[in-house]
Every structure is written in C-alpha cells, then in structure tokens.
Amino acid sequence: MIEQQAVTYAHKEAVRYNGTSITYEQLNEASNQLAALILSNGIQTGDSVGLLVDRSQNMLIALLAILKCGAAYIPLDPEYPKQRIIYMLENSGAKLVLTEKKYSGHFISHANELLLEDAIEKAKTFPASNPARNVTGADLAYIIYTSGSTGNPKGVMVEHHSIVNLLWYLRSTHEINERDRLLAITTISFDIAVLELFLPLICGALVVITDAKVSRDGFELLEIIQKEKINLMQATPVTWKIMLAAGWEDKIDLTIFCCGEALSIDLAMKLVQRCSSLYNYYGPTETTVYSTGTQIHLSDKIITIGKPLANTQVYILDEDLQLLPADTVGEVYIGGQGVARGYMNMPELTAERFINDTFSTGNDQKIFRTGDIGKWTGDGTIYLMGRADHQIKIRGFRIEPGEIEACLLTQPGIRDALVIAREDTPGNKSLVAYIICTTRSKDPAGNIQKWKRSLQHSMPDFMIPPEFVLMDSFPLLPNGKINRAALPKPEKRLHAGNGKIAEHDTSMEKLVTAIWAELLGIDDVGLDEDFFDLGGHSLIAVQIMTRLEKETGKRLPIAALFEASTIRKLSLFLEVGDVATLWESLVPVKASGHRPPLYIVHGDGLNVMVFNSVPKHMDAEQPVFGLQPRGLNGIDDPDESMEEIAANYVAGILKHNPEGPYFLAGYSFGGIVAFEMAKQLKAAGHEVKMLAMFDTSVGNINYTGSKAKRLWEKIMLQFPKMLFIGGSLFKYPGSVLSYQGFVVKRKWHTLMSKLGLAKESEEMPDYQKRIIEKQALAFQNYNMTPYDGTIDLFRVRERVYFLDDPIYLGWKNLSTKGISIHQVPGDHRTFLLPPYDKVFAQSLQSTIDERANDQ
Ligand code: AMP
C-alpha cells in the first residue's frame, strides 16, 4: 500500500523530522535499497530483525526495509535496560539487529549487528526498485514485547493482515487523505506507533515524527502542533493531560484518537471542547492496536469504548465461556482479523489466552481473552469496568505486577512481595511494593535502594515502584487470600540516605522544594533525591515547570528535569538561567557568584556529587563546577586516552568560560586529568592560575618500565607497606579496617569473576566498570612530563592505605615551579564530608585567593 502511494505522491513530502523531510519516492527508494542490503546479509521471509534506534526518518526507513524483506521487526527501546533488550533478542531468535553507532556493542546476543548509518550509506549502491518478495498477509510483521506476569516479558506476534485490516478501516472511516498531517510521538515499542507511522503513509499524508524529549513535553507538543499544522494525533490520556497542564486552552483543528488506557469523563470533556473531534479507541496489543472505538460528544454521560471495528468480533462471556446478555458483567474476548498469532516461544501461555473461537464459522479461528471486565450497554456499545486479573496501566504503560514481584522474590532479604498501583493523590497513580523481609534489617532504606537497583537491571523505569512498604505480614480475607484493599497507604518515605533532608540553603532551593513537595505529595524531599525515584513522571514534570515559570519567569524545557533531576541541580539551572550550559560533562555544583569558577574533575567514584558540601564553606561569590566522565549516561563511549579525556573537558570549559583565567582541580584520579588539562590550556595560550590535586597520588612506580621491573618494584614495596598498615591501624583503627576490608572484598570479587564464580555486581553497572577500566588504561599509557607551574597538593592527614611517597604523593618531579602542600583533616574519602569539609573548603578558598593574586 505504501509502494502505491510512492507512485501517486512520488514528490510529496512523506516524513518530517527535526526540520528535515523526505518525499514518498525518497522514503520508498531508501527503504528498498536498505531491504536489498539486509537480504544480502542472509535475512529471509519469516526471519526477525531487532530495531534499536533513536526516533528519526532513518527509523522509518529501517522499519519499512525490514518489512519489505518479509521479516518481522522487533522494536527495542534504547531507554530499556540492557538485560531486557538482550532477553528480547534471545527469546525472539532475531538473526540481525539494526542499530546505531552510539549503541554499537552494547547489546551482545546471537544476533548480528548492522549499523544503520553505515548500512544506509552502503545501500545506496543497491537497486532502488521494490524488492520482489512474496510476502503475504499471513507473514509476521512485528513482535512487540509487553510485561509478562511470570517474570519475563512476552512477545506478541502480529501478522500483516491484522495491520492492513486496522489501517484500512481507519483510512476509510476517518477519510484520511494526502492533505492530512499526523504527529507521531509514540515509541515503536508500543504497538500504537504502528498506526502513527503507517496510517499516514498508506493515505499519502504527512507524518511528523517527534523525538523522545518532545514527546513528553506538553509545551513543545502544543508548539509543534501549531507550527506543523497537525490535524490528526493519537496519544494515551497522560499525554493529553500533559498538554492541558502546559496551558492548552484554545480550540485547535485537531482530530484526537485517545487510547491505551481508560479515558475519564473529565478529561474527555476538556478535550472535546478544545479539539475538532475526539475518539476513544480500545484494544490490547494481542489484537493489533485497536479493536473497538467510538466518537465522544459533549453530551455524553458515560465513556464507552464503542463498538467492534471492521472484521472484529467482541464477546462478553461468563466463566463457562457462555455469551452474556446486555447489562451483564463478564470478561471481554476479541476475535477476528486483529487476533495475533500468539506469544513468541510461549506455547502454554498462548494456549491459555488464545482460545478456540466456537462462535464463528471459520476454521481454526482464535479469540483472545483480554482480562478486561465489561458489559454491553443497551445501545450496543461496550462499557469497561476493570480487570479480571492484576494487570495495571500506569501512564499508558501496561504492567504485570507479577513480573516485578517475581524479580523482587529473587532478591536477598525478601520473603514475600506484592506490587499494586495506588492513587492516593487523585490523578497520580503510582506503584507500591509491599515487602515481607526474611529478617529485620538494620538498614531498611539501604535495602530498598539495593532492590530498586536490581529491578533497574531488568525492567524499564516505569516498572520500578517508587514506594516500598515493609510489613510483617499481609492482611488476609476470611478465605485466606490477600486483602489488597487493606494494604496500608505508604506512610512516611524511607529515605535512602542519599539526600540529607533540610538545609535548603538558597531561596531558589526553598522555592523548588516547596513546589516539588506539593506536586509529589511528599513533605520531606532531600536536596539530592532523584525526581524519578520519588515517583515523579512527565505529567508532574510539566506541572513543576509551569509552576516554576509562574514564580520565576523562567521556562526550562522538560528535558532539563530529566538531566537535573534533583532539587539541588534544578535550582542551579534556574540560577544559571542559561540552559546552553547544560553540557553533559559539566555539572554546576554551585553556579552563582561572579568570581572565576573553580572546575573540579571527578574522582574514582565518577560522580561529582561528592563535592556538594564544599562550596557551602567557600566565598559566597565562588562558583564551583564539577566535570564528570563521558559515558556516565550509559550510552556514549568513554574516552580512551588521558589526552582525549582532558581535551573533552577543556572543550567543555572553554564553551562555558571562553576567556579564563582558569582554576583547575582534580580529586584522586581526577588530579591527573586536571594536570593534563592545565598543560593543554597553557599550550593553547590560556592562563591557568591554579592547578590543585585533591589527594591525588601518582606514586613513584615507573609505568613505562618493563613488566619484570615493575613486578620487582611492586614486590619490594610490600615490606614498607606491611609496616605502614600495622602503624596506621594503631593510629586510625576504624578508617583503616573499613578501607582494608573494602580492598579485600574487591580483590575477592575480582578473583571470583575471573573464575566465573562471581554474581554480577549489582553495585556498579557495566558502563561504569567500562569507564573505570578505560581510565586505568589511560593512566597506564600516559607519559607524564613536568608541568610548567606550581602544583597545590591537598594531602589528607589520615592515611589508610599505603603510599610509596607519602610526602609529595609522587608529584615532586612533575612541576617546574614546585609543590605547595596543604595538609587537611580526614582520610581520602572523608575530607570532603562533614565535619572535615569546612577546613578543607576554607583552605581551598585561601589557596584560590592567593593564586588569583599571583603574578
Ligand atoms: P496494551 O496492550 O498496552 O494496548 O494494553 C491493553 C489494555 O489497556 C487493555 O486490555 C485495557 O485494559 C487497557 N485499555 C486500552 N485502551 C483502553 C481504553 N480506551 N479504555 C480502557 N482501557 C483501555
């Protein structure tokens, strides 16, 4: 059907994304060529191909190319955890995964990887004509994974005829034609994206694709609808609410398809008054996007899901699978063209949910048991009344609490787990996990944090319960089943210790705290607690930004909240007032003040949050910025060499502060980076006023020497090392034991990993390990030559691990102008924390003052 449009509307715009567009002919030819290339990679009709790309025109070219090969596509959302994506690739038996350079090598499975950018370029030499494949309506078009109650997601297999049936129905019912313009906002992992991308293309219409950031920003959505003259848009209720929260008042010439979740009468009435027509569409993934629908009018008193679409049958049955009359409540079953082939490689579950259709005359027909409860109304429409099982919909996302519970039950310390959705604040539905522990823990908040982290390894953010309630037992009904209605409302949040509550220093922090508290419904939000961990989501994000704009006159994009997701960071962004400074690696620790800023490079912990308390004890006019490594977002590749790492930070600093002079510092490993940065800045003719090391040791070992020589040096060091540990154990027993305990644990873990016996570390995600490995390598390969300037060495008093040069920490010969030593209280970790942070910050400030006056 799309190939036909490519003939009729060859030179008409087909797809627009981010200001660029391609015509029907270009789209068709590019996807033909890519299909030819994919086929040359051995893909055949009936195979499946993973697609893991960001939203763009290329995404659509790739989707069409896969379909043109006769293969089924498996949409993989790059924002999903690695483990889940790998499971989907393995479960589906995908032969190939089409991805982009930035995700290259991230998802190792048996599927071969093809990089889309290269493939599209290379495909230009392949034939542009439509491939002669014999694809029929019975072939698979896609496999979409949805939450599964047994612990793993399940892949719904949908055939071409089901999609054609739906699209053809919508095209004729809504008379969609080449003059229409549809806004496509949905991730391709959600089946409603099928409609957004392919419906306009079978009608000669224009599809405008938004990226993931715009899709969750109500302000931007309203803007793009106006700018692109969009007249047709599909979305789940939460998106419409986000747009209303962003101040949508005026009527727009827009046809709305609302779907994916129950449409409330209140929302429906607001929308009807602001658009040209509103439709409520219903259907599970297993019956291909929509199965029933109806138009909603201002006069409606209840919201129904309407009547079955073309070639679709709906049955409301009792427990014995007998038809029920109107007004009698039963379970909804769906038959007809939309019914999927079943769940990928899950025959038992398929047999349970896709049962024989005894009502139709066709052979081998199946009906799908939806789990929705409803009844026929007197006028032949269907009224839904809830679920027969525990499946939940939160902000359009379909969640099986059983999947979350199964994962929790594998965690140490959990005896029983139950997950439900609560709506204690009206309009704000969120997940709550009720946990019975095996033993009473001394650190419940720490445990909760661990459990959340382990969930994050296997499920997307919307499946992580923000609230955990620890219980001794679950309340029961007389029949012994759990009394879900009696589960208590989460009382007080158990903070995980990352955010010290209170001490909201600046007036901006106070303002942001008050707004967060009100909109999240929590009184005691800590400065460093993450918005999303607290149950924040895009609707609350829009509300926060609207309120902040009202109070401060400043409008930040919603994306700012995704990057600055704590009160402290968000307040800083508001203070800076310039979102252009949102450079990925440069994080404001304290942005305000008109003195030259101090830039501190992260330590081994990678994160710059450890510097948070330092500026509090410095001059009020002293801005402080942290530099954190590339790759911390889990996507970008970490830099390889010390020179590259430094060059990247220097570029960021120059963008932020092109004139200088520069005050640089580095904590631990970061000191070596700062050292190289200072050299690069000087070489480029900039003035570096201060280069400070925060307890950075480079040791006296010659890293460029032969392996045998280095081993000998290491052996010789063991004697003074033992003496040292013995001595310091006597002086600071607590700190030394804690540090040496940590070292032994880490060594044990490394040994076990090498033997293949270690459990994967939950503490540190793979991408962080990759950064640390690359940094260690960068240091080993770095050839250190002296720096032409003074080095200020902040050295801690309590030495809990051995150093071969405890005086200069190896820097003595690395400066032409000498080393200035500043002794500070605490150990390598604690000197940045209260109570030691004050002395350190004051000493740092006076060094800055002194260096500023140096000639
Ligand atoms: P999904 O497979 O993600 O499309 O989710 C399908 C489920 O979402 C259905 O079984 C319903 O429980 C719910 N659902 C979808 N659309 C609607 C609607 N218009 N009204 C009420 N519930 C809906």
Coordinates of N, CA and C in Angstrom, one line a residue, residues 744-761:
V744 N 40.0 -5.9 50.4 CA 40.0 -7.4 50.3 C 38.7 -7.8 49.6
K745 N 37.6 -7.2 49.9 CA 36.3 -7.6 49.2 C 36.4 -7.4 47.7
R746 N 37.0 -6.3 47.3 CA 37.1 -6.0 45.9 C 38.0 -7.1 45.2
K747 N 39.1 -7.4 45.9 CA 40.1 -8.4 45.3 C 39.4 -9.7 45.2
W748 N 38.6 -10.1 46.2 CA 37.9 -11.4 46.2 C 36.9 -11.4 45.1
H749 N 36.2 -10.3 44.9 CA 35.2 -10.3 43.8 C 35.9 -10.4 42.4
T750 N 37.1 -9.7 42.3 CA 37.8 -9.8 41.0 C 38.2 -11.3 40.8
L751 N 38.7 -11.9 41.8 CA 39.2 -13.3 41.7 C 38.0 -14.2 41.3
M752 N 36.9 -14.0 42.0 CA 35.7 -14.8 41.7 C 35.2 -14.6 40.3
S753 N 35.3 -13.3 39.8 CA 34.8 -13.0 38.5 C 35.7 -13.7 37.5
K754 N 37.0 -13.7 37.7 CA 37.9 -14.4 36.8 C 37.6 -15.9 36.7
L755 N 37.2 -16.5 37.9 CA 36.9 -17.9 37.9 C 35.5 -18.2 37.4
G756 N 34.8 -17.1 37.1 CA 33.4 -17.2 36.6 C 32.5 -17.6 37.7
L757 N 32.9 -17.3 39.0 CA 32.0 -17.7 40.1 C 31.3 -16.5 40.8
A758 N 31.6 -15.3 40.3 CA 31.0 -14.2 41.0 C 29.7 -13.9 40.4
K759 N 28.8 -13.4 41.3 CA 27.5 -12.9 40.8 C 27.8 -11.6 40.2
E760 N 27.0 -11.2 39.2 CA 27.3 -9.9 38.6 C 27.1 -8.8 39.7
S761 N 28.0 -7.9 39.8 CA 27.9 -6.9 40.8 C 26.7 -6.0 40.6

